[in-house]
């Protein structure tokens, strides 16, 4: 990982841990192990660094989500692949989920503009697949696609951001096992809300 990538990684961690306002360029430089002047060589201001951190997250989804959606067949397979991509991304580094939550709470106007610019086309892509599923009869006809996508994304981000707190609430003896249980339950809730229940042959008789 080069210096620029290390700066982005540490900045994301600090923005998620203590927030944008409490994160100084010096703290980021110290975390990376470079001088503040070296950091400013790559990013001339804290604002520019913050923009680059957010852009890096958006860039990831602009690359990955269309691949997931177009390379899997419709129905449960596409749903499973999309959920796995979301959970893997936010679950692998809780800093990203925490930074997203802090952006929602502390800088909603800035985040809203970024979401409209960068993610709206991807959200429209997902909602279009949902509407296609409704037409085919696989997806609940009364489901509101836009609201569903927002609520599921919020659940994924929140679960990844506060996982350790939830583990304390339920007194989980093994955090890794509890994390997998939480992931399974989140997927089950999202799937149950979206898909029309299948009726087995035995139930029909």
mmCIF file of C-alpha atoms in Angstrom:
data_model
loop_
_atom_site.group_PDB
_atom_site.id
_atom_site.type_symbol
_atom_site.label_atom_id
_atom_site.label_comp_id
_atom_site.label_asym_id
_atom_site.label_seq_id
_atom_site.Cartn_x
_atom_site.Cartn_y
_atom_site.Cartn_z
ATOM 1 C CA UNK A 1 0.000 0.000 0.000
ATOM 2 C CA UNK A 2 1.498 3.337 -1.043
ATOM 3 C CA UNK A 3 1.553 6.447 1.119
ATOM 4 C CA UNK A 4 -1.543 7.961 -0.467
ATOM 5 C CA UNK A 5 -3.589 4.821 0.174
ATOM 6 C CA UNK A 6 -2.307 4.616 3.747
ATOM 7 C CA UNK A 7 -3.368 8.214 4.318
ATOM 8 C CA UNK A 8 -6.865 7.464 2.991
ATOM 9 C CA UNK A 9 -7.118 4.350 5.168
ATOM 10 C CA UNK A 10 -6.054 6.087 8.382
ATOM 11 C CA UNK A 11 -8.217 9.119 7.641
ATOM 12 C CA UNK A 12 -11.241 6.857 7.171
ATOM 13 C CA UNK A 13 -10.495 5.151 10.473
ATOM 14 C CA UNK A 14 -10.172 8.444 12.362
ATOM 15 C CA UNK A 15 -13.194 10.062 10.709
ATOM 16 C CA UNK A 16 -15.201 7.019 11.780
ATOM 17 C CA UNK A 17 -13.732 6.826 15.283
ATOM 18 C CA UNK A 18 -13.762 10.437 16.430
ATOM 19 C CA UNK A 19 -15.506 12.368 13.660
ATOM 20 C CA UNK A 20 -14.433 14.871 11.039
ATOM 21 C CA UNK A 21 -14.228 17.894 13.335
ATOM 22 C CA UNK A 22 -12.061 16.101 15.921
ATOM 23 C CA UNK A 23 -9.681 14.663 13.334
ATOM 24 C CA UNK A 24 -6.722 16.918 12.605
ATOM 25 C CA UNK A 25 -4.266 16.508 9.762
ATOM 26 C CA UNK A 26 -1.551 16.025 12.378
ATOM 27 C CA UNK A 27 -3.422 13.087 13.912
ATOM 28 C CA UNK A 28 -3.737 11.487 10.491
ATOM 29 C CA UNK A 29 -0.064 12.084 9.712
ATOM 30 C CA UNK A 30 0.948 10.559 13.058
ATOM 31 C CA UNK A 31 -1.226 7.497 12.405
ATOM 32 C CA UNK A 32 0.359 7.002 8.978
ATOM 33 C CA UNK A 33 3.865 7.680 10.264
ATOM 34 C CA UNK A 34 4.633 10.625 7.983
ATOM 35 C CA UNK A 35 5.103 14.331 8.539
ATOM 36 C CA UNK A 36 2.194 16.715 8.141
ATOM 37 C CA UNK A 37 4.070 18.296 5.242
ATOM 38 C CA UNK A 38 4.234 14.921 3.500
ATOM 39 C CA UNK A 39 0.494 14.483 3.979
ATOM 40 C CA UNK A 40 -0.151 17.932 2.518
ATOM 41 C CA UNK A 41 1.878 16.942 -0.542
ATOM 42 C CA UNK A 42 -0.800 14.357 -1.363
ATOM 43 C CA UNK A 43 -3.821 16.260 -0.031
ATOM 44 C CA UNK A 44 -3.498 20.075 0.186
ATOM 45 C CA UNK A 45 -6.211 20.443 2.845
ATOM 46 C CA UNK A 46 -8.330 18.507 5.291
ATOM 47 C CA UNK A 47 -11.369 19.230 3.139
ATOM 48 C CA UNK A 48 -9.669 17.728 0.082
ATOM 49 C CA UNK A 49 -8.626 14.658 2.067
ATOM 50 C CA UNK A 50 -12.157 14.181 3.377
ATOM 51 C CA UNK A 51 -13.521 14.476 -0.148
ATOM 52 C CA UNK A 52 -11.037 11.858 -1.363
ATOM 53 C CA UNK A 53 -12.013 9.453 1.450
ATOM 54 C CA UNK A 54 -15.708 9.697 0.585
ATOM 55 C CA UNK A 55 -14.935 9.446 -3.135
ATOM 56 C CA UNK A 56 -12.969 6.236 -2.559
ATOM 57 C CA UNK A 57 -16.039 4.612 -0.992
ATOM 58 C CA UNK A 58 -18.312 5.801 -3.794
ATOM 59 C CA UNK A 59 -15.805 4.640 -6.418
ATOM 60 C CA UNK A 60 -15.826 1.149 -4.957
ATOM 61 C CA UNK A 61 -19.585 0.840 -5.304
ATOM 62 C CA UNK A 62 -19.621 2.363 -8.767
ATOM 63 C CA UNK A 63 -17.245 -0.426 -9.812
ATOM 64 C CA UNK A 64 -18.592 -3.382 -7.863
ATOM 65 C CA UNK A 65 -22.355 -3.060 -7.675
ATOM 66 C CA UNK A 66 -23.078 -3.174 -11.432
ATOM 67 C CA UNK A 67 -20.916 -6.311 -11.648
ATOM 68 C CA UNK A 68 -22.843 -8.005 -8.842
ATOM 69 C CA UNK A 69 -26.214 -7.057 -10.281
ATOM 70 C CA UNK A 70 -25.501 -8.025 -13.873
ATOM 71 C CA UNK A 71 -23.506 -11.216 -13.284
ATOM 72 C CA UNK A 72 -26.092 -13.081 -11.218
ATOM 73 C CA UNK A 73 -29.514 -14.361 -12.294
ATOM 74 C CA UNK A 74 -32.624 -12.611 -10.990
ATOM 75 C CA UNK A 75 -34.341 -13.662 -7.804
ATOM 76 C CA UNK A 76 -32.699 -15.072 -4.694
ATOM 77 C CA UNK A 77 -29.260 -15.451 -6.315
ATOM 78 C CA UNK A 78 -29.049 -11.749 -7.169
ATOM 79 C CA UNK A 79 -30.390 -10.803 -3.737
ATOM 80 C CA UNK A 80 -27.844 -13.035 -1.975
ATOM 81 C CA UNK A 81 -24.939 -11.678 -4.018
ATOM 82 C CA UNK A 82 -25.919 -8.056 -3.400
ATOM 83 C CA UNK A 83 -26.397 -8.572 0.336
ATOM 84 C CA UNK A 84 -23.109 -10.473 0.585
ATOM 85 C CA UNK A 85 -21.270 -7.629 -1.167
ATOM 86 C CA UNK A 86 -22.747 -5.044 1.216
ATOM 87 C CA UNK A 87 -22.106 -7.098 4.338
ATOM 88 C CA UNK A 88 -18.575 -8.051 3.303
ATOM 89 C CA UNK A 89 -17.644 -4.458 2.493
ATOM 90 C CA UNK A 90 -18.942 -2.849 5.677
ATOM 91 C CA UNK A 91 -18.224 -5.855 7.879
ATOM 92 C CA UNK A 92 -14.589 -6.177 6.834
ATOM 93 C CA UNK A 93 -13.788 -2.688 8.121
ATOM 94 C CA UNK A 94 -16.234 -1.204 10.652
ATOM 95 C CA UNK A 95 -14.455 2.140 10.239
ATOM 96 C CA UNK A 96 -16.240 2.603 6.934
ATOM 97 C CA UNK A 97 -19.651 1.972 8.501
ATOM 98 C CA UNK A 98 -18.862 4.246 11.441
ATOM 99 C CA UNK A 99 -17.671 6.992 9.119
ATOM 100 C CA UNK A 100 -20.896 6.655 7.117
ATOM 101 C CA UNK A 101 -22.985 6.977 10.292
ATOM 102 C CA UNK A 102 -21.035 10.028 11.399
ATOM 103 C CA UNK A 103 -21.497 11.625 7.994
ATOM 104 C CA UNK A 104 -25.256 11.035 8.263
ATOM 105 C CA UNK A 105 -25.370 12.638 11.716
ATOM 106 C CA UNK A 106 -22.729 15.375 11.506
ATOM 107 C CA UNK A 107 -22.610 16.366 7.826
ATOM 108 C CA UNK A 108 -25.967 15.374 6.281
ATOM 109 C CA UNK A 109 -26.019 18.133 3.657
ATOM 110 C CA UNK A 110 -22.583 17.233 2.317
ATOM 111 C CA UNK A 111 -23.384 13.519 2.332
ATOM 112 C CA UNK A 112 -26.745 14.017 0.641
ATOM 113 C CA UNK A 113 -25.107 15.870 -2.231
ATOM 114 C CA UNK A 114 -22.534 13.101 -2.644
ATOM 115 C CA UNK A 115 -25.172 10.391 -2.571
ATOM 116 C CA UNK A 116 -27.257 12.160 -5.195
ATOM 117 C CA UNK A 117 -24.243 12.649 -7.441
ATOM 118 C CA UNK A 118 -22.545 9.281 -7.125
ATOM 119 C CA UNK A 119 -24.988 6.661 -5.881
ATOM 120 C CA UNK A 120 -28.374 7.681 -7.275
ATOM 121 C CA UNK A 121 -27.730 5.843 -10.586
ATOM 122 C CA UNK A 122 -26.852 2.667 -8.671
ATOM 123 C CA UNK A 123 -29.892 2.963 -6.411
ATOM 124 C CA UNK A 124 -32.057 3.404 -9.497
ATOM 125 C CA UNK A 125 -30.494 0.253 -10.913
ATOM 126 C CA UNK A 126 -31.383 -1.733 -7.790
ATOM 127 C CA UNK A 127 -34.913 -0.350 -7.600
ATOM 128 C CA UNK A 128 -35.441 -1.196 -11.267
ATOM 129 C CA UNK A 129 -34.488 -4.815 -10.574
ATOM 130 C CA UNK A 130 -36.915 -4.796 -7.648
ATOM 131 C CA UNK A 131 -39.715 -3.488 -9.872
ATOM 132 C CA UNK A 132 -38.925 -6.183 -12.436
ATOM 133 C CA UNK A 133 -39.241 -8.737 -9.634
ATOM 134 C CA UNK A 134 -42.616 -7.277 -8.696
ATOM 135 C CA UNK A 135 -43.821 -7.611 -12.271
ATOM 136 C CA UNK A 136 -42.642 -11.239 -12.365
ATOM 137 C CA UNK A 137 -44.371 -11.982 -9.074
ATOM 138 C CA UNK A 138 -41.219 -12.770 -7.089
ATOM 139 C CA UNK A 139 -41.184 -9.530 -5.063
ATOM 140 C CA UNK A 140 -43.945 -8.337 -2.740
ATOM 141 C CA UNK A 141 -46.251 -6.104 -4.837
ATOM 142 C CA UNK A 142 -46.748 -3.555 -2.047
ATOM 143 C CA UNK A 143 -43.023 -3.124 -1.340
ATOM 144 C CA UNK A 144 -41.769 0.450 -1.935
ATOM 145 C CA UNK A 145 -38.445 -0.096 -3.796
ATOM 146 C CA UNK A 146 -36.738 3.189 -2.894
ATOM 147 C CA UNK A 147 -37.636 2.996 0.791
ATOM 148 C CA UNK A 148 -36.685 -0.673 0.923
ATOM 149 C CA UNK A 149 -33.184 -0.016 -0.458
ATOM 150 C CA UNK A 150 -32.608 2.843 1.989
ATOM 151 C CA UNK A 151 -33.817 0.839 4.991
ATOM 152 C CA UNK A 152 -31.748 -2.240 4.150
ATOM 153 C CA UNK A 153 -28.638 -0.126 3.568
ATOM 154 C CA UNK A 154 -29.223 1.618 6.901
ATOM 155 C CA UNK A 155 -29.551 -1.745 8.665
ATOM 156 C CA UNK A 156 -26.327 -3.038 7.123
ATOM 157 C CA UNK A 157 -24.338 0.086 8.005
ATOM 158 C CA UNK A 158 -25.748 0.291 11.535
ATOM 159 C CA UNK A 159 -25.136 -3.389 12.209
ATOM 160 C CA UNK A 160 -21.510 -3.130 11.101
ATOM 161 C CA UNK A 161 -20.912 0.120 12.992
ATOM 162 C CA UNK A 162 -22.312 -0.926 16.369
ATOM 163 C CA UNK A 163 -21.647 -4.662 16.292
ATOM 164 C CA UNK A 164 -19.387 -4.617 19.331
ATOM 165 C CA UNK A 165 -22.014 -2.750 21.358
ATOM 166 C CA UNK A 166 -24.690 -5.265 20.393
ATOM 167 C CA UNK A 167 -22.387 -8.095 21.437
ATOM 168 C CA UNK A 168 -22.194 -6.537 24.891
ATOM 169 C CA UNK A 169 -25.979 -6.179 25.100
ATOM 170 C CA UNK A 170 -26.621 -9.846 24.283
ATOM 171 C CA UNK A 171 -23.566 -10.967 26.282
ATOM 172 C CA UNK A 172 -22.143 -12.850 23.300
ATOM 173 C CA UNK A 173 -19.477 -15.351 24.454
ATOM 174 C CA UNK A 174 -17.881 -15.427 20.993
ATOM 175 C CA UNK A 175 -18.009 -12.141 19.013
ATOM 176 C CA UNK A 176 -17.174 -13.916 15.733
ATOM 177 C CA UNK A 177 -20.072 -16.349 16.152
ATOM 178 C CA UNK A 178 -22.428 -13.520 17.143
ATOM 179 C CA UNK A 179 -21.353 -11.506 14.105
ATOM 180 C CA UNK A 180 -22.287 -14.396 11.822
ATOM 181 C CA UNK A 181 -25.619 -14.826 13.608
ATOM 182 C CA UNK A 182 -26.353 -11.119 13.215
ATOM 183 C CA UNK A 183 -25.442 -11.284 9.530
ATOM 184 C CA UNK A 184 -27.684 -14.305 8.945
ATOM 185 C CA UNK A 185 -30.597 -12.684 10.744
ATOM 186 C CA UNK A 186 -30.216 -9.407 8.845
ATOM 187 C CA UNK A 187 -30.280 -11.253 5.520
ATOM 188 C CA UNK A 188 -33.325 -13.256 6.636
ATOM 189 C CA UNK A 189 -35.217 -10.080 7.586
ATOM 190 C CA UNK A 190 -34.372 -8.347 4.307
ATOM 191 C CA UNK A 191 -35.268 -11.426 2.237
ATOM 192 C CA UNK A 192 -38.557 -11.991 4.078
ATOM 193 C CA UNK A 193 -39.552 -8.360 3.547
ATOM 194 C CA UNK A 194 -38.868 -8.492 -0.190
ATOM 195 C CA UNK A 195 -39.848 -11.878 -1.579
ATOM 196 C CA UNK A 196 -43.280 -13.388 -1.980
ATOM 197 C CA UNK A 197 -43.352 -16.563 0.171
ATOM 198 C CA UNK A 198 -43.068 -19.741 -1.829
ATOM 199 C CA UNK A 199 -45.711 -22.386 -1.350
ATOM 200 C CA UNK A 200 -44.495 -25.966 -1.211
ATOM 201 C CA UNK A 201 -46.235 -28.778 -3.033
ATOM 202 C CA UNK A 202 -47.346 -30.231 0.300
ATOM 203 C CA UNK A 203 -48.951 -26.922 1.331
ATOM 204 C CA UNK A 204 -50.922 -26.800 -1.903
ATOM 205 C CA UNK A 205 -52.426 -30.241 -1.344
#
